């Protein structure tokens, strides 16, 4: 099958399981962050070094979704956790992320940044 849909023609509802409703793999070291690949992610706003706001193509039903994320710089052994950016409340249509450089404890750009979002879509 190429497309699975409900009997009314809309999106199929997953039961007894939770799949990521959005995910992305971002190149954060190119000067302008860009998606290498993604699902349900649209534009990226570069707020500052290591600080990105990513819009969702289909919004979440509320701001109580969650995300997981991690990044790194490829050939170096540095790994960076991803956090919800400071005091920025998640929005149904976007999420703001910050990459914390483990070796420095500061926010900064990394070559590989990935995040997945879990929750109910609108």
PDB file of N, CA, C and O in Angstrom, residues 2-39:
ATOM      1  N   UNK A   2       0.466   2.237  -0.725  1.00  0.00           N
ATOM      2  CA  UNK A   2       1.180   3.504  -0.751  1.00  0.00           C
ATOM      3  C   UNK A   2       0.621   4.487   0.268  1.00  0.00           C
ATOM      4  O   UNK A   2       1.338   5.296   0.812  1.00  0.00           O
ATOM      5  N   UNK A   3      -0.675   4.440   0.506  1.00  0.00           N
ATOM      6  CA  UNK A   3      -1.333   5.354   1.424  1.00  0.00           C
ATOM      7  C   UNK A   3      -2.359   4.593   2.250  1.00  0.00           C
ATOM      8  O   UNK A   3      -3.164   3.854   1.710  1.00  0.00           O
ATOM      9  N   UNK A   4      -2.308   4.814   3.547  1.00  0.00           N
ATOM     10  CA  UNK A   4      -3.323   4.238   4.422  1.00  0.00           C
ATOM     11  C   UNK A   4      -4.155   5.388   4.935  1.00  0.00           C
ATOM     12  O   UNK A   4      -3.622   6.388   5.433  1.00  0.00           O
ATOM     13  N   UNK A   5      -5.475   5.271   4.794  1.00  0.00           N
ATOM     14  CA  UNK A   5      -6.355   6.339   5.237  1.00  0.00           C
ATOM     15  C   UNK A   5      -7.583   5.760   5.902  1.00  0.00           C
ATOM     16  O   UNK A   5      -7.869   4.567   5.775  1.00  0.00           O
ATOM     17  N   UNK A   6      -8.304   6.604   6.618  1.00  0.00           N
ATOM     18  CA  UNK A   6      -9.528   6.150   7.279  1.00  0.00           C
ATOM     19  C   UNK A   6     -10.614   5.930   6.231  1.00  0.00           C
ATOM     20  O   UNK A   6     -10.470   6.334   5.071  1.00  0.00           O
ATOM     21  N   UNK A   7     -11.705   5.317   6.633  1.00  0.00           N
ATOM     22  CA  UNK A   7     -12.798   5.054   5.693  1.00  0.00           C
ATOM     23  C   UNK A   7     -13.416   6.348   5.178  1.00  0.00           C
ATOM     24  O   UNK A   7     -14.018   6.356   4.109  1.00  0.00           O
ATOM     25  N   UNK A   8     -13.248   7.450   5.911  1.00  0.00           N
ATOM     26  CA  UNK A   8     -13.767   8.743   5.441  1.00  0.00           C
ATOM     27  C   UNK A   8     -12.762   9.476   4.548  1.00  0.00           C
ATOM     28  O   UNK A   8     -13.033  10.560   4.077  1.00  0.00           O
ATOM     29  N   UNK A   9     -11.582   8.883   4.340  1.00  0.00           N
ATOM     30  CA  UNK A   9     -10.585   9.481   3.453  1.00  0.00           C
ATOM     31  C   UNK A   9      -9.524  10.292   4.146  1.00  0.00           C
ATOM     32  O   UNK A   9      -8.608  10.784   3.515  1.00  0.00           O
ATOM     33  N   UNK A  10      -9.622  10.441   5.479  1.00  0.00           N
ATOM     34  CA  UNK A  10      -8.638  11.207   6.232  1.00  0.00           C
ATOM     35  C   UNK A  10      -7.493  10.327   6.701  1.00  0.00           C
ATOM     36  O   UNK A  10      -7.374   9.160   6.320  1.00  0.00           O
ATOM     37  N   UNK A  11      -6.657  10.909   7.558  1.00  0.00           N
ATOM     38  CA  UNK A  11      -5.515  10.174   8.105  1.00  0.00           C
ATOM     39  C   UNK A  11      -5.998   9.023   8.986  1.00  0.00           C
ATOM     40  O   UNK A  11      -7.000   9.149   9.693  1.00  0.00           O
ATOM     41  N   UNK A  12      -5.309   7.911   8.927  1.00  0.00           N
ATOM     42  CA  UNK A  12      -5.646   6.764   9.764  1.00  0.00           C
ATOM     43  C   UNK A  12      -5.230   7.038  11.204  1.00  0.00           C
ATOM     44  O   UNK A  12      -4.221   7.679  11.462  1.00  0.00           O
ATOM     45  N   UNK A  13      -6.028   6.575  12.138  1.00  0.00           N
ATOM     46  CA  UNK A  13      -5.728   6.748  13.555  1.00  0.00           C
ATOM     47  C   UNK A  13      -4.951   5.537  14.051  1.00  0.00           C
ATOM     48  O   UNK A  13      -5.377   4.402  13.866  1.00  0.00           O
ATOM     49  N   UNK A  14      -3.795   5.793  14.657  1.00  0.00           N
ATOM     50  CA  UNK A  14      -3.006   4.705  15.236  1.00  0.00           C
ATOM     51  C   UNK A  14      -3.584   4.361  16.604  1.00  0.00           C
ATOM     52  O   UNK A  14      -3.880   5.240  17.398  1.00  0.00           O
ATOM     53  N   UNK A  15      -3.746   3.082  16.869  1.00  0.00           N
ATOM     54  CA  UNK A  15      -4.252   2.657  18.170  1.00  0.00           C
ATOM     55  C   UNK A  15      -3.224   1.766  18.833  1.00  0.00           C
ATOM     56  O   UNK A  15      -2.469   1.062  18.181  1.00  0.00           O
ATOM     57  N   UNK A  16      -3.172   1.819  20.158  1.00  0.00           N
ATOM     58  CA  UNK A  16      -2.276   0.977  20.965  1.00  0.00           C
ATOM     59  C   UNK A  16      -0.807   1.203  20.641  1.00  0.00           C
ATOM     60  O   UNK A  16       0.019   0.362  20.909  1.00  0.00           O
ATOM     61  N   UNK A  17      -0.477   2.319  20.025  1.00  0.00           N
ATOM     62  CA  UNK A  17       0.912   2.626  19.738  1.00  0.00           C
ATOM     63  C   UNK A  17       1.071   4.131  19.563  1.00  0.00           C
ATOM     64  O   UNK A  17       0.114   4.833  19.301  1.00  0.00           O
ATOM     65  N   UNK A  18       2.254   4.613  19.719  1.00  0.00           N
ATOM     66  CA  UNK A  18       2.561   6.026  19.513  1.00  0.00           C
ATOM     67  C   UNK A  18       3.766   6.109  18.596  1.00  0.00           C
ATOM     68  O   UNK A  18       4.839   5.648  18.935  1.00  0.00           O
ATOM     69  N   UNK A  19       3.571   6.659  17.462  1.00  0.00           N
ATOM     70  CA  UNK A  19       4.668   6.877  16.522  1.00  0.00           C
ATOM     71  C   UNK A  19       5.063   8.344  16.577  1.00  0.00           C
ATOM     72  O   UNK A  19       4.263   9.198  16.964  1.00  0.00           O
ATOM     73  N   UNK A  20       6.283   8.645  16.187  1.00  0.00           N
ATOM     74  CA  UNK A  20       6.714  10.044  16.114  1.00  0.00           C
ATOM     75  C   UNK A  20       5.824  10.756  15.104  1.00  0.00           C
ATOM     76  O   UNK A  20       5.616  10.286  13.995  1.00  0.00           O
ATOM     77  N   UNK A  21       5.286  11.885  15.509  1.00  0.00           N
ATOM     78  CA  UNK A  21       4.424  12.667  14.617  1.00  0.00           C
ATOM     79  C   UNK A  21       5.233  13.685  13.820  1.00  0.00           C
ATOM     80  O   UNK A  21       4.728  14.297  12.891  1.00  0.00           O
ATOM     81  N   UNK A  22       6.487  13.864  14.215  1.00  0.00           N
ATOM     82  CA  UNK A  22       7.396  14.745  13.484  1.00  0.00           C
ATOM     83  C   UNK A  22       8.820  14.348  13.855  1.00  0.00           C
ATOM     84  O   UNK A  22       9.076  13.922  14.973  1.00  0.00           O
ATOM     85  N   UNK A  23       9.740  14.453  12.899  1.00  0.00           N
ATOM     86  CA  UNK A  23      11.163  14.225  13.176  1.00  0.00           C
ATOM     87  C   UNK A  23      11.986  14.982  12.145  1.00  0.00           C
ATOM     88  O   UNK A  23      11.496  15.321  11.076  1.00  0.00           O
ATOM     89  N   UNK A  24      13.225  15.251  12.503  1.00  0.00           N
ATOM     90  CA  UNK A  24      14.103  15.951  11.579  1.00  0.00           C
ATOM     91  C   UNK A  24      15.563  15.588  11.829  1.00  0.00           C
ATOM     92  O   UNK A  24      15.932  15.221  12.936  1.00  0.00           O
ATOM     93  N   UNK A  25      16.356  15.689  10.794  1.00  0.00           N
ATOM     94  CA  UNK A  25      17.809  15.591  10.859  1.00  0.00           C
ATOM     95  C   UNK A  25      18.321  16.871  10.210  1.00  0.00           C
ATOM     96  O   UNK A  25      18.110  17.093   9.019  1.00  0.00           O
ATOM     97  N   UNK A  26      18.953  17.730  11.021  1.00  0.00           N
ATOM     98  CA  UNK A  26      19.354  19.063  10.558  1.00  0.00           C
ATOM     99  C   UNK A  26      20.870  19.170  10.473  1.00  0.00           C
ATOM    100  O   UNK A  26      21.585  18.706  11.349  1.00  0.00           O
ATOM    101  N   UNK A  27      21.343  19.815   9.400  1.00  0.00           N
ATOM    102  CA  UNK A  27      22.744  20.220   9.284  1.00  0.00           C
ATOM    103  C   UNK A  27      22.842  21.596   9.919  1.00  0.00           C
ATOM    104  O   UNK A  27      22.363  22.577   9.367  1.00  0.00           O
ATOM    105  N   UNK A  28      23.436  21.673  11.113  1.00  0.00           N
ATOM    106  CA  UNK A  28      23.513  22.931  11.833  1.00  0.00           C
ATOM    107  C   UNK A  28      24.821  23.657  11.668  1.00  0.00           C
ATOM    108  O   UNK A  28      25.001  24.735  12.227  1.00  0.00           O
ATOM    109  N   UNK A  29      25.769  23.105  10.906  1.00  0.00           N
ATOM    110  CA  UNK A  29      27.077  23.748  10.788  1.00  0.00           C
ATOM    111  C   UNK A  29      27.302  24.385   9.425  1.00  0.00           C
ATOM    112  O   UNK A  29      28.404  24.800   9.114  1.00  0.00           O
ATOM    113  N   UNK A  30      26.256  24.482   8.631  1.00  0.00           N
ATOM    114  CA  UNK A  30      26.420  25.001   7.269  1.00  0.00           C
ATOM    115  C   UNK A  30      26.291  26.518   7.184  1.00  0.00           C
ATOM    116  O   UNK A  30      26.268  27.066   6.098  1.00  0.00           O
ATOM    117  N   UNK A  31      26.173  27.205   8.330  1.00  0.00           N
ATOM    118  CA  UNK A  31      25.949  28.647   8.313  1.00  0.00           C
ATOM    119  C   UNK A  31      24.459  28.949   8.361  1.00  0.00           C
ATOM    120  O   UNK A  31      24.000  29.747   9.150  1.00  0.00           O
ATOM    121  N   UNK A  32      23.706  28.290   7.502  1.00  0.00           N
ATOM    122  CA  UNK A  32      22.248  28.367   7.512  1.00  0.00           C
ATOM    123  C   UNK A  32      21.737  26.953   7.740  1.00  0.00           C
ATOM    124  O   UNK A  32      21.944  26.087   6.900  1.00  0.00           O
ATOM    125  N   UNK A  33      21.086  26.675   8.897  1.00  0.00           N
ATOM    126  CA  UNK A  33      20.641  25.309   9.160  1.00  0.00           C
ATOM    127  C   UNK A  33      19.642  24.832   8.111  1.00  0.00           C
ATOM    128  O   UNK A  33      18.822  25.614   7.625  1.00  0.00           O
ATOM    129  N   UNK A  34      19.766  23.557   7.743  1.00  0.00           N
ATOM    130  CA  UNK A  34      18.871  22.994   6.731  1.00  0.00           C
ATOM    131  C   UNK A  34      18.546  21.550   7.086  1.00  0.00           C
ATOM    132  O   UNK A  34      19.339  20.856   7.723  1.00  0.00           O
ATOM    133  N   UNK A  35      17.359  21.104   6.650  1.00  0.00           N
ATOM    134  CA  UNK A  35      16.946  19.713   6.861  1.00  0.00           C
ATOM    135  C   UNK A  35      17.728  18.802   5.916  1.00  0.00           C
ATOM    136  O   UNK A  35      17.775  19.055   4.718  1.00  0.00           O
ATOM    137  N   UNK A  36      18.351  17.773   6.456  1.00  0.00           N
ATOM    138  CA  UNK A  36      18.878  16.707   5.602  1.00  0.00           C
ATOM    139  C   UNK A  36      17.706  15.824   5.180  1.00  0.00           C
ATOM    140  O   UNK A  36      17.617  15.374   4.052  1.00  0.00           O
ATOM    141  N   UNK A  37      16.825  15.572   6.142  1.00  0.00           N
ATOM    142  CA  UNK A  37      15.619  14.785   5.915  1.00  0.00           C
ATOM    143  C   UNK A  37      14.676  15.108   7.061  1.00  0.00           C
ATOM    144  O   UNK A  37      15.122  15.488   8.150  1.00  0.00           O
ATOM    145  N   UNK A  38      13.387  14.975   6.836  1.00  0.00           N
ATOM    146  CA  UNK A  38      12.442  15.293   7.898  1.00  0.00           C
ATOM    147  C   UNK A  38      11.067  14.740   7.574  1.00  0.00           C
ATOM    148  O   UNK A  38      10.784  14.362   6.433  1.00  0.00           O
ATOM    149  N   UNK A  39      10.232  14.709   8.590  1.00  0.00           N
ATOM    150  CA  UNK A  39       8.820  14.354   8.450  1.00  0.00           C
ATOM    151  C   UNK A  39       8.024  15.343   9.295  1.00  0.00           C
ATOM    152  O   UNK A  39       8.309  15.516  10.484  1.00  0.00           O
TER     153      UNK A  39
END
